[in-house]
PDB file of C-alpha atoms in Angstrom:
ATOM      1  CA  MET A   6      32.830 -67.521  45.704  1.00  0.00           C
ATOM      2  CA  ARG A   7      34.959 -70.421  45.108  1.00  0.00           C
ATOM      3  CA  LEU A   8      33.678 -73.381  43.233  1.00  0.00           C
ATOM      4  CA  TRP A   9      34.851 -76.838  43.067  1.00  0.00           C
ATOM      5  CA  ALA A  10      34.876 -79.480  40.358  1.00  0.00           C
ATOM      6  CA  VAL A  11      31.532 -81.493  40.394  1.00  0.00           C
ATOM      7  CA  ILE A  12      31.458 -85.293  40.275  1.00  0.00           C
ATOM      8  CA  GLY A  13      30.447 -86.414  36.473  1.00  0.00           C
ATOM      9  CA  VAL A  14      28.237 -89.123  35.218  1.00  0.00           C
ATOM     10  CA  PRO A  15      29.530 -92.692  34.594  1.00  0.00           C
ATOM     11  CA  LEU A  16      32.052 -92.500  31.705  1.00  0.00           C
ATOM     12  CA  ALA A  17      31.872 -88.889  31.434  1.00  0.00           C
ATOM     13  CA  ALA A  18      34.516 -86.239  32.605  1.00  0.00           C
ATOM     14  CA  ALA A  19      33.786 -84.073  35.504  1.00  0.00           C
ATOM     15  CA  VAL A  20      32.932 -80.526  34.534  1.00  0.00           C
ATOM     16  CA  ALA A  21      35.768 -78.211  36.000  1.00  0.00           C
ATOM     17  CA  LEU A  22      34.390 -74.960  37.431  1.00  0.00           C
ATOM     18  CA  VAL A  23      36.780 -71.962  37.624  1.00  0.00           C
ATOM     19  CA  ALA A  24      37.794 -71.144  41.211  1.00  0.00           C
ATOM     20  CA  VAL A  25      38.187 -67.348  42.097  1.00  0.00           C
ATOM     21  CA  ARG A  26      39.448 -65.877  45.250  1.00  0.00           C
ATOM     22  CA  PRO A  27      36.683 -63.500  46.597  1.00  0.00           C
ATOM     23  CA  SER A  28      36.790 -60.480  48.955  1.00  0.00           C
ATOM     24  CA  LEU A  29      36.695 -61.722  52.657  1.00  0.00           C
ATOM     25  CA  LEU A  30      32.831 -60.883  52.432  1.00  0.00           C
ATOM     26  CA  PRO A  31      30.874 -63.898  51.141  1.00  0.00           C
ATOM     27  CA  GLY A  32      28.029 -64.188  48.707  1.00  0.00           C
ATOM     28  CA  ASP A  33      24.969 -66.205  49.059  1.00  0.00           C
ATOM     29  CA  PRO A  34      23.777 -68.079  45.829  1.00  0.00           C
ATOM     30  CA  PHE A  35      20.352 -69.226  47.273  1.00  0.00           C
ATOM     31  CA  THR A  36      19.101 -65.992  49.043  1.00  0.00           C
ATOM     32  CA  THR A  37      19.856 -62.448  49.123  1.00  0.00           C
ATOM     33  CA  SER A  38      20.979 -61.917  52.663  1.00  0.00           C
ATOM     34  CA  SER A  39      23.858 -62.142  55.279  1.00  0.00           C
ATOM     35  CA  GLY A  40      40.731 -55.430  60.621  1.00  0.00           C
ATOM     36  CA  SER A  41      38.770 -54.807  63.873  1.00  0.00           C
ATOM     37  CA  SER A  42      37.370 -52.657  66.568  1.00  0.00           C
ATOM     38  CA  SER A  43      35.484 -53.439  69.669  1.00  0.00           C
ATOM     39  CA  SER A  44      33.322 -51.491  72.095  1.00  0.00           C
ATOM     40  CA  SER A  45      33.513 -51.834  75.847  1.00  0.00           C
ATOM     41  CA  GLY A  46      31.833 -50.777  79.122  1.00  0.00           C
ATOM     42  CA  SER A  47      30.693 -52.062  82.454  1.00  0.00           C
ATOM     43  CA  ALA A  48      29.583 -55.753  82.274  1.00  0.00           C
ATOM     44  CA  SER A  49      26.234 -56.458  84.049  1.00  0.00           C
ATOM     45  CA  SER A  50      26.080 -59.539  86.359  1.00  0.00           C
ATOM     46  CA  GLY A  51      23.664 -62.358  86.440  1.00  0.00           C
ATOM     47  CA  ALA A  52      21.141 -63.258  83.736  1.00  0.00           C
ATOM     48  CA  THR A  53      19.444 -60.431  81.906  1.00  0.00           C
ATOM     49  CA  GLU A  54      16.673 -60.331  79.460  1.00  0.00           C
ATOM     50  CA  ALA A  55      19.095 -59.425  76.594  1.00  0.00           C
ATOM     51  CA  ALA A  56      21.118 -62.740  77.196  1.00  0.00           C
ATOM     52  CA  ARG A  57      18.103 -64.830  76.572  1.00  0.00           C
ATOM     53  CA  GLU A  58      18.737 -67.248  73.720  1.00  0.00           C
ATOM     54  CA  LEU A  59      17.445 -66.349  70.347  1.00  0.00           C
ATOM     55  CA  PRO A  60      15.029 -68.645  68.551  1.00  0.00           C
ATOM     56  CA  ALA A  61      16.517 -70.654  65.610  1.00  0.00           C
ATOM     57  CA  GLU A  62      17.073 -68.564  62.434  1.00  0.00           C
ATOM     58  CA  THR A  63      14.451 -69.786  59.935  1.00  0.00           C
ATOM     59  CA  ALA A  64      14.627 -67.317  57.336  1.00  0.00           C
ATOM     60  CA  ALA A  65      17.147 -64.702  55.911  1.00  0.00           C
ATOM     61  CA  PRO A  66      17.366 -61.754  58.425  1.00  0.00           C
ATOM     62  CA  THR A  67      16.052 -58.302  57.215  1.00  0.00           C
ATOM     63  CA  ALA A  68      18.420 -56.178  59.292  1.00  0.00           C
ATOM     64  CA  ALA A  69      21.543 -56.108  61.494  1.00  0.00           C
ATOM     65  CA  PRO A  70      21.136 -56.980  65.282  1.00  0.00           C
ATOM     66  CA  SER A  71      20.208 -54.205  67.316  1.00  0.00           C
ATOM     67  CA  GLU A  72      22.673 -52.587  69.713  1.00  0.00           C
ATOM     68  CA  VAL A  73      23.339 -54.442  72.930  1.00  0.00           C
ATOM     69  CA  ALA A  74      23.884 -53.334  76.197  1.00  0.00           C
ATOM     70  CA  PRO A  75      27.453 -52.198  76.616  1.00  0.00           C
ATOM     71  CA  GLY A  76      29.765 -54.897  78.310  1.00  0.00           C
ATOM     72  CA  THR A  77      33.478 -55.681  78.283  1.00  0.00           C
ATOM     73  CA  PRO A  78      34.181 -59.451  77.483  1.00  0.00           C
ATOM     74  CA  THR A  79      35.744 -61.143  80.433  1.00  0.00           C
ATOM     75  CA  LEU A  80      36.886 -64.840  81.093  1.00  0.00           C
ATOM     76  CA  GLU A  81      33.811 -65.393  82.965  1.00  0.00           C
ATOM     77  CA  ARG A  82      31.482 -63.651  80.381  1.00  0.00           C
ATOM     78  CA  PRO A  83      33.463 -63.762  77.076  1.00  0.00           C
ATOM     79  CA  PHE A  84      30.316 -62.778  74.914  1.00  0.00           C
ATOM     80  CA  ALA A  85      29.460 -59.769  77.004  1.00  0.00           C
ATOM     81  CA  GLY A  86      28.409 -56.723  74.944  1.00  0.00           C
ATOM     82  CA  SER A  87      28.165 -58.747  71.814  1.00  0.00           C
ATOM     83  CA  PRO A  88      24.827 -60.059  69.845  1.00  0.00           C
ATOM     84  CA  ALA A  89      26.550 -63.509  70.198  1.00  0.00           C
ATOM     85  CA  GLU A  90      25.579 -63.669  73.874  1.00  0.00           C
ATOM     86  CA  ARG A  91      22.050 -64.807  72.730  1.00  0.00           C
ATOM     87  CA  TYR A  92      23.447 -66.953  70.137  1.00  0.00           C
ATOM     88  CA  ALA A  93      23.094 -70.842  70.743  1.00  0.00           C
ATOM     89  CA  ASP A  94      25.969 -72.832  72.007  1.00  0.00           C
ATOM     90  CA  GLY A  95      27.993 -74.725  69.650  1.00  0.00           C
ATOM     91  CA  ALA A  96      26.280 -77.606  67.588  1.00  0.00           C
ATOM     92  CA  ALA A  97      22.966 -76.528  69.123  1.00  0.00           C
ATOM     93  CA  GLY A  98      22.906 -73.608  66.863  1.00  0.00           C
ATOM     94  CA  ILE A  99      23.054 -75.740  63.667  1.00  0.00           C
ATOM     95  CA  VAL A 100      19.542 -76.706  63.241  1.00  0.00           C
ATOM     96  CA  VAL A 101      18.873 -79.422  60.589  1.00  0.00           C
ATOM     97  CA  PRO A 102      15.475 -78.810  58.695  1.00  0.00           C
ATOM     98  CA  ASP A 103      12.954 -81.483  58.104  1.00  0.00           C
ATOM     99  CA  ALA A 104      13.790 -83.748  55.543  1.00  0.00           C
ATOM    100  CA  LYS A 105      11.588 -84.686  52.544  1.00  0.00           C
ATOM    101  CA  PRO A 106      12.019 -86.625  49.390  1.00  0.00           C
ATOM    102  CA  VAL A 107      14.184 -84.841  46.571  1.00  0.00           C
ATOM    103  CA  GLY A 108      14.047 -86.174  43.044  1.00  0.00           C
ATOM    104  CA  PRO A 109      15.231 -89.837  43.268  1.00  0.00           C
ATOM    105  CA  LEU A 110      16.419 -89.488  46.800  1.00  0.00           C
ATOM    106  CA  THR A 111      14.283 -90.733  49.498  1.00  0.00           C
ATOM    107  CA  LYS A 112      13.420 -88.696  52.826  1.00  0.00           C
ATOM    108  CA  GLU A 113      15.890 -90.856  54.683  1.00  0.00           C
ATOM    109  CA  GLN A 114      18.795 -90.080  52.221  1.00  0.00           C
ATOM    110  CA  VAL A 115      18.059 -86.435  52.356  1.00  0.00           C
ATOM    111  CA  ALA A 116      18.012 -86.449  56.271  1.00  0.00           C
ATOM    112  CA  ARG A 117      21.297 -88.367  56.292  1.00  0.00           C
ATOM    113  CA  ALA A 118      22.882 -85.638  53.806  1.00  0.00           C
ATOM    114  CA  LEU A 119      21.549 -82.904  56.266  1.00  0.00           C
ATOM    115  CA  ARG A 120      22.986 -84.589  59.329  1.00  0.00           C
ATOM    116  CA  GLN A 121      26.395 -85.016  57.471  1.00  0.00           C
ATOM    117  CA  THR A 122      26.511 -81.281  56.640  1.00  0.00           C
ATOM    118  CA  LYS A 123      25.892 -80.534  60.271  1.00  0.00           C
ATOM    119  CA  ALA A 124      28.727 -82.863  61.140  1.00  0.00           C
ATOM    120  CA  LEU A 125      30.833 -81.226  58.600  1.00  0.00           C
ATOM    121  CA  LEU A 126      30.222 -77.887  60.010  1.00  0.00           C
ATOM    122  CA  VAL A 127      30.887 -78.925  63.646  1.00  0.00           C
ATOM    123  CA  GLY A 128      34.060 -80.696  62.581  1.00  0.00           C
ATOM    124  CA  ALA A 129      35.469 -77.651  60.662  1.00  0.00           C
ATOM    125  CA  ASN A 130      34.329 -74.992  63.022  1.00  0.00           C
ATOM    126  CA  ILE A 131      33.545 -76.224  66.460  1.00  0.00           C
ATOM    127  CA  ASP A 132      35.555 -79.424  67.029  1.00  0.00           C
ATOM    128  CA  ARG A 133      38.290 -78.406  69.719  1.00  0.00           C
ATOM    129  CA  LYS A 134      41.160 -80.439  67.774  1.00  0.00           C
ATOM    130  CA  THR A 135      40.379 -78.501  64.743  1.00  0.00           C
ATOM    131  CA  LEU A 136      40.239 -75.121  66.519  1.00  0.00           C
ATOM    132  CA  LEU A 137      43.643 -75.621  68.178  1.00  0.00           C
ATOM    133  CA  GLY A 138      45.314 -76.324  64.729  1.00  0.00           C
ATOM    134  CA  GLY A 139      44.901 -79.894  64.613  1.00  0.00           C
ATOM    135  CA  ARG A 140      43.981 -81.915  61.499  1.00  0.00           C
ATOM    136  CA  PRO A 141      40.342 -81.751  61.102  1.00  0.00           C
ATOM    137  CA  THR A 142      39.891 -85.515  60.854  1.00  0.00           C
ATOM    138  CA  SER A 143      36.225 -85.707  61.300  1.00  0.00           C
ATOM    139  CA  ALA A 144      35.463 -83.052  58.617  1.00  0.00           C
ATOM    140  CA  LEU A 145      37.755 -84.709  55.984  1.00  0.00           C
ATOM    141  CA  ALA A 146      36.054 -88.148  56.577  1.00  0.00           C
ATOM    142  CA  LEU A 147      32.821 -86.697  55.286  1.00  0.00           C
ATOM    143  CA  LEU A 148      34.211 -85.339  52.036  1.00  0.00           C
ATOM    144  CA  ASP A 149      33.781 -87.649  48.883  1.00  0.00           C
ATOM    145  CA  PRO A 150      37.141 -88.936  47.683  1.00  0.00           C
ATOM    146  CA  LYS A 151      35.552 -89.324  44.060  1.00  0.00           C
ATOM    147  CA  GLN A 152      35.218 -85.591  43.857  1.00  0.00           C
ATOM    148  CA  PRO A 153      38.008 -84.484  41.517  1.00  0.00           C
ATOM    149  CA  LYS A 154      41.095 -82.960  43.332  1.00  0.00           C
ATOM    150  CA  MET A 155      39.059 -82.131  46.367  1.00  0.00           C
ATOM    151  CA  LEU A 156      40.954 -84.008  49.067  1.00  0.00           C
ATOM    152  CA  ASP A 157      44.160 -83.405  47.385  1.00  0.00           C
ATOM    153  CA  ASP A 158      43.413 -79.759  47.331  1.00  0.00           C
ATOM    154  CA  VAL A 159      42.282 -79.658  51.045  1.00  0.00           C
ATOM    155  CA  ASN A 160      45.314 -81.703  52.046  1.00  0.00           C
ATOM    156  CA  SER A 161      47.658 -79.419  50.384  1.00  0.00           C
ATOM    157  CA  TRP A 162      46.199 -76.438  52.058  1.00  0.00           C
ATOM    158  CA  LEU A 163      46.611 -78.141  55.592  1.00  0.00           C
ATOM    159  CA  ARG A 164      50.293 -79.461  54.745  1.00  0.00           C
ATOM    160  CA  LYS A 165      51.733 -76.070  53.345  1.00  0.00           C
ATOM    161  CA  PRO A 166      49.624 -73.125  53.664  1.00  0.00           C
ATOM    162  CA  ASP A 167      50.021 -70.080  51.775  1.00  0.00           C
ATOM    163  CA  VAL A 168      48.036 -67.518  49.666  1.00  0.00           C
ATOM    164  CA  LYS A 169      47.002 -70.033  47.404  1.00  0.00           C
ATOM    165  CA  HIS A 170      46.530 -72.791  49.733  1.00  0.00           C
ATOM    166  CA  ASP A 171      44.776 -71.593  52.717  1.00  0.00           C
ATOM    167  CA  PRO A 172      42.959 -73.984  55.093  1.00  0.00           C
ATOM    168  CA  LEU A 173      40.895 -70.890  56.597  1.00  0.00           C
ATOM    169  CA  TRP A 174      38.933 -71.141  53.506  1.00  0.00           C
ATOM    170  CA  LEU A 175      37.159 -74.116  55.139  1.00  0.00           C
ATOM    171  CA  PHE A 176      38.453 -74.708  58.541  1.00  0.00           C
ATOM    172  CA  SER A 177      38.603 -72.349  61.801  1.00  0.00           C
ATOM    173  CA  ARG A 178      42.029 -72.768  63.369  1.00  0.00           C
ATOM    174  CA  PHE A 179      44.015 -70.940  65.782  1.00  0.00           C
ATOM    175  CA  ASP A 180      47.797 -70.980  66.806  1.00  0.00           C
ATOM    176  CA  PRO A 181      47.881 -72.448  70.413  1.00  0.00           C
ATOM    177  CA  HIS A 182      51.305 -70.804  70.923  1.00  0.00           C
ATOM    178  CA  GLU A 183      49.622 -67.367  70.286  1.00  0.00           C
ATOM    179  CA  VAL A 184      45.994 -67.712  71.736  1.00  0.00           C
ATOM    180  CA  ARG A 185      43.914 -69.924  74.029  1.00  0.00           C
ATOM    181  CA  LEU A 186      40.245 -70.390  73.597  1.00  0.00           C
ATOM    182  CA  VAL A 187      38.365 -69.194  76.542  1.00  0.00           C
ATOM    183  CA  GLY A 188      35.925 -71.634  77.990  1.00  0.00           C
ATOM    184  CA  ASP A 189      34.108 -74.282  76.204  1.00  0.00           C
ATOM    185  CA  VAL A 190      31.738 -72.659  74.198  1.00  0.00           C
ATOM    186  CA  VAL A 191      31.613 -71.230  70.444  1.00  0.00           C
ATOM    187  CA  LYS A 192      28.591 -69.332  69.790  1.00  0.00           C
ATOM    188  CA  THR A 193      26.650 -70.295  66.746  1.00  0.00           C
ATOM    189  CA  ARG A 194      23.855 -68.785  64.440  1.00  0.00           C
ATOM    190  CA  GLY A 195      22.702 -69.449  60.844  1.00  0.00           C
ATOM    191  CA  ARG A 196      20.571 -71.636  58.890  1.00  0.00           C
ATOM    192  CA  MET A 197      20.326 -74.578  56.474  1.00  0.00           C
ATOM    193  CA  THR A 198      18.217 -75.160  53.409  1.00  0.00           C
ATOM    194  CA  PHE A 199      17.971 -77.613  50.684  1.00  0.00           C
ATOM    195  CA  LYS A 200      16.519 -78.106  47.253  1.00  0.00           C
ATOM    196  CA  ALA A 201      16.746 -80.322  44.254  1.00  0.00           C
ATOM    197  CA  GLY A 202      19.852 -80.177  42.073  1.00  0.00           C
ATOM    198  CA  THR A 203      20.383 -80.751  38.598  1.00  0.00           C
ATOM    199  CA  ARG A 204      22.292 -83.973  38.508  1.00  0.00           C
ATOM    200  CA  ALA A 205      19.783 -86.457  40.532  1.00  0.00           C
ATOM    201  CA  SER A 206      20.730 -84.625  43.757  1.00  0.00           C
ATOM    202  CA  VAL A 207      19.855 -82.759  46.794  1.00  0.00           C
ATOM    203  CA  VAL A 208      21.787 -79.389  47.044  1.00  0.00           C
ATOM    204  CA  ILE A 209      22.268 -78.180  50.777  1.00  0.00           C
ATOM    205  CA  HIS A 210      23.051 -74.406  51.532  1.00  0.00           C
ATOM    206  CA  ALA A 211      24.419 -73.778  54.857  1.00  0.00           C
ATOM    207  CA  ASP A 212      25.196 -70.177  56.089  1.00  0.00           C
ATOM    208  CA  TYR A 213      26.471 -69.912  59.577  1.00  0.00           C
ATOM    209  CA  THR A 214      28.354 -67.408  61.959  1.00  0.00           C
ATOM    210  CA  PHE A 215      30.607 -68.804  64.510  1.00  0.00           C
ATOM    211  CA  VAL A 216      31.871 -66.422  67.316  1.00  0.00           C
ATOM    212  CA  TYR A 217      35.159 -67.494  69.166  1.00  0.00           C
ATOM    213  CA  PRO A 218      36.261 -65.886  72.451  1.00  0.00           C
ATOM    214  CA  LEU A 219      39.999 -65.970  72.761  1.00  0.00           C
ATOM    215  CA  ALA A 220      42.841 -64.748  75.234  1.00  0.00           C
ATOM    216  CA  GLN A 221      46.482 -64.613  74.693  1.00  0.00           C
ATOM    217  CA  ALA A 222      48.386 -67.942  75.284  1.00  0.00           C
ATOM    218  CA  ASP A 223      50.106 -66.446  78.498  1.00  0.00           C
ATOM    219  CA  GLN A 224      47.814 -67.948  81.287  1.00  0.00           C
ATOM    220  CA  LYS A 225      48.279 -64.617  83.164  1.00  0.00           C
ATOM    221  CA  SER A 226      46.496 -62.670  80.346  1.00  0.00           C
ATOM    222  CA  THR A 227      42.899 -61.805  81.080  1.00  0.00           C
ATOM    223  CA  GLU A 228      41.963 -59.715  78.093  1.00  0.00           C
ATOM    224  CA  VAL A 229      39.510 -61.310  75.894  1.00  0.00           C
ATOM    225  CA  ALA A 230      38.994 -60.761  72.246  1.00  0.00           C
ATOM    226  CA  ARG A 231      36.445 -62.297  69.720  1.00  0.00           C
ATOM    227  CA  THR A 232      36.978 -63.358  66.105  1.00  0.00           C
ATOM    228  CA  ILE A 233      33.831 -63.849  64.098  1.00  0.00           C
ATOM    229  CA  VAL A 234      33.717 -66.326  61.092  1.00  0.00           C
ATOM    230  CA  ARG A 235      30.991 -66.533  58.820  1.00  0.00           C
ATOM    231  CA  ARG A 236      30.837 -69.579  56.348  1.00  0.00           C
ATOM    232  CA  VAL A 237      28.483 -70.092  53.344  1.00  0.00           C
ATOM    233  CA  LEU A 238      28.644 -73.655  51.936  1.00  0.00           C
ATOM    234  CA  ASP A 239      26.816 -75.473  49.125  1.00  0.00           C
ATOM    235  CA  ILE A 240      27.057 -79.252  49.316  1.00  0.00           C
ATOM    236  CA  GLU A 241      25.681 -82.014  46.941  1.00  0.00           C
ATOM    237  CA  VAL A 242      24.600 -85.423  47.426  1.00  0.00           C
ATOM    238  CA  SER A 243      23.656 -87.389  44.205  1.00  0.00           C
ATOM    239  CA  ASP A 244      22.035 -90.788  43.589  1.00  0.00           C
ATOM    240  CA  PRO A 245      24.639 -93.239  43.575  1.00  0.00           C
ATOM    241  CA  ARG A 246      22.715 -95.458  41.237  1.00  0.00           C
ATOM    242  CA  LYS A 247      23.180 -92.653  38.549  1.00  0.00           C
ATOM    243  CA  TYR A 248      26.555 -90.807  39.301  1.00  0.00           C
ATOM    244  CA  GLN A 249      30.087 -91.740  40.455  1.00  0.00           C
ATOM    245  CA  VAL A 250      29.830 -90.822  43.975  1.00  0.00           C
ATOM    246  CA  THR A 251      30.608 -92.440  47.253  1.00  0.00           C
ATOM    247  CA  PRO A 252      27.501 -93.185  49.237  1.00  0.00           C
ATOM    248  CA  GLY A 253      27.441 -91.580  52.443  1.00  0.00           C
ATOM    249  CA  ARG A 254      29.900 -88.717  51.522  1.00  0.00           C
ATOM    250  CA  LEU A 255      29.456 -85.165  50.477  1.00  0.00           C
ATOM    251  CA  ALA A 256      30.627 -83.248  47.458  1.00  0.00           C
ATOM    252  CA  LEU A 257      31.513 -79.656  48.196  1.00  0.00           C
ATOM    253  CA  LEU A 258      30.331 -77.508  45.401  1.00  0.00           C
ATOM    254  CA  ALA A 259      31.139 -73.919  46.643  1.00  0.00           C
ATOM    255  CA  TYR A 260      32.494 -72.566  49.726  1.00  0.00           C
ATOM    256  CA  ASP A 261      33.156 -68.882  51.019  1.00  0.00           C
ATOM    257  CA  GLU A 262      34.163 -67.389  54.207  1.00  0.00           C
ATOM    258  CA  ASP A 263      34.126 -63.873  56.132  1.00  0.00           C
ATOM    259  CA  LEU A 264      36.796 -63.572  58.656  1.00  0.00           C
ATOM    260  CA  SER A 265      36.422 -60.640  61.257  1.00  0.00           C
ATOM    261  CA  ASN A 266      39.137 -59.573  63.645  1.00  0.00           C
ATOM    262  CA  SER A 267      41.845 -61.743  62.208  1.00  0.00           C
ATOM    263  CA  ALA A 268      45.148 -60.221  60.629  1.00  0.00           C
ATOM    264  CA  CYS A 269      44.830 -59.434  56.946  1.00  0.00           C
ATOM    265  CA  PHE A 270      47.139 -61.252  54.405  1.00  0.00           C
ATOM    266  CA  VAL A 271      48.820 -63.574  56.797  1.00  0.00           C
ATOM    267  CA  TYR A 272      48.790 -66.914  55.083  1.00  0.00           C
ATOM    268  CA  ASP A 273      50.074 -69.429  57.843  1.00  0.00           C
ATOM    269  CA  GLY A 274      46.900 -71.358  58.148  1.00  0.00           C
ATOM    270  CA  PHE A 275      45.706 -69.784  61.468  1.00  0.00           C
ATOM    271  CA  LEU A 276      43.306 -66.892  62.375  1.00  0.00           C
ATOM    272  CA  HIS A 277      44.951 -64.106  64.209  1.00  0.00           C
ATOM    273  CA  PRO A 278      43.026 -62.143  66.512  1.00  0.00           C
ATOM    274  CA  GLN A 279      43.625 -58.553  67.484  1.00  0.00           C
ATOM    275  CA  PHE A 280      44.029 -57.558  71.145  1.00  0.00           C
ATOM    276  CA  ASP A 281      43.576 -53.995  72.326  1.00  0.00           C
ATOM    277  CA  SER A 282      46.802 -54.311  74.314  1.00  0.00           C
ATOM    278  CA  ALA A 283      48.953 -55.689  71.532  1.00  0.00           C
ATOM    279  CA  ALA A 284      50.435 -53.909  68.569  1.00  0.00           C
ATOM    280  CA  PRO A 285      48.360 -54.450  65.420  1.00  0.00           C
ATOM    281  CA  ALA A 286      49.520 -57.431  63.166  1.00  0.00           C
ATOM    282  CA  GLY A 287      49.217 -57.956  59.437  1.00  0.00           C
ATOM    283  CA  ALA A 288      47.985 -55.090  56.899  1.00  0.00           C
ATOM    284  CA  THR A 289      46.064 -51.970  58.068  1.00  0.00           C
ATOM    285  CA  PRO A 290      42.314 -52.281  57.555  1.00  0.00           C
ATOM    286  CA  SER A 291      40.800 -49.910  54.959  1.00  0.00           C
ATOM    287  CA  GLY A 292      37.470 -49.051  53.734  1.00  0.00           C
ATOM    288  CA  PRO A 293      34.056 -48.560  55.572  1.00  0.00           C
ATOM    289  CA  ALA A 294      33.595 -50.474  58.644  1.00  0.00           C
ATOM    290  CA  VAL A 295      31.160 -53.378  58.486  1.00  0.00           C
ATOM    291  CA  ASP A 296      29.304 -55.249  61.162  1.00  0.00           C
ATOM    292  CA  PRO A 297      30.256 -58.896  61.284  1.00  0.00           C
ATOM    293  CA  TYR A 298      26.926 -59.814  63.007  1.00  0.00           C
ATOM    294  CA  ASP A 299      24.955 -58.469  60.132  1.00  0.00           C
ATOM    295  CA  ARG A 300      23.565 -61.561  58.450  1.00  0.00           C
ATOM    296  CA  SER A 301      21.085 -59.449  56.344  1.00  0.00           C
ATOM    297  CA  ARG A 302      23.602 -57.855  54.083  1.00  0.00           C
ATOM    298  CA  GLU A 303      23.980 -58.958  50.572  1.00  0.00           C
ATOM    299  CA  LEU A 304      27.702 -59.567  50.277  1.00  0.00           C
ATOM    300  CA  PRO A 305      29.426 -58.896  47.036  1.00  0.00           C
ATOM    301  CA  HIS A 306      31.458 -61.358  44.991  1.00  0.00           C
ATOM    302  CA  SER A 307      34.839 -60.184  43.560  1.00  0.00           C
ATOM    303  CA  SER A 308      38.079 -61.631  42.314  1.00  0.00           C
ATOM    304  CA  GLY A 309      40.218 -59.981  44.880  1.00  0.00           C
ATOM    305  CA  VAL A 310      40.878 -60.089  48.577  1.00  0.00           C
ATOM    306  CA  SER A 311      39.874 -56.990  50.755  1.00  0.00           C
ATOM    307  CA  CYS A 312      40.953 -56.011  54.169  1.00  0.00           C
ATOM    308  CA  GLY A 313      38.200 -54.087  55.852  1.00  0.00           C
ATOM    309  CA  SER A 314      37.499 -53.028  59.344  1.00  0.00           C
ATOM    310  CA  VAL A 315      34.646 -54.048  61.572  1.00  0.00           C
ATOM    311  CA  SER A 316      32.210 -51.805  63.575  1.00  0.00           C
ATOM    312  CA  ARG A 317      32.130 -54.216  66.689  1.00  0.00           C
ATOM    313  CA  THR A 318      33.271 -57.664  67.670  1.00  0.00           C
TER     314      THR A 318
END
């Protein structure tokens, strides 16, 4: 898990927390929870029982999603054969919990922090401008400029990405010269919780999976692939009467990501999905296959970067 410097009290230096690069499988500090291959088959037509939308996720899942009916993703049904077919569409999948007062913060202040956390997730992972490689303006506007180095760091990732400055740590981005988005829907599933922090604050924990359907940039291409991104964020909003913070902005305490069906060890700031018809890019995946839709798995922390394979996309 990567940790950022927190905002300090007035007249005191901010406490710098060590940032380490984890594996591509994120951890969850609040709860014990949750290369590429894909399966194909004949896609059924029309609405089915399996395609009905799941109820909102209100607790950590206890198992991986069950196997779904075989289906080949198409331009018309890009989520066919995937658990994501039952996920909510876009921002509708980010359900904000009911607010309540936390420490010195009022119910209204907590509610605003929750809404802004949702807006940050949308701006970083669903906003079409961001997805097509543009500057994630709406997400950046929510980050507190008083948090030490945060905006400087993020801007350096976007300006000149490399192994130590990777915008994919926070933003989902694709190269429009390489791929195009299929349709207007990103499938979303996850949950948001909050609790009292230690610095007259509320700390919001967000754990969401985003599923992106893609085709090659060539408009004649009809093959559809899916990239799955799971993001785990811890966000803090402190009482501005006690701490040096910008009212209405968010401090990002920790962040992690799990990228599935994207070339490994390619640090150009974009996700690179693998298509069955194309030669593999990046490093060869190794290790046991994992299920990117399994949100129940306790995901390990490590100081290295792994390149694994997935059991389905």
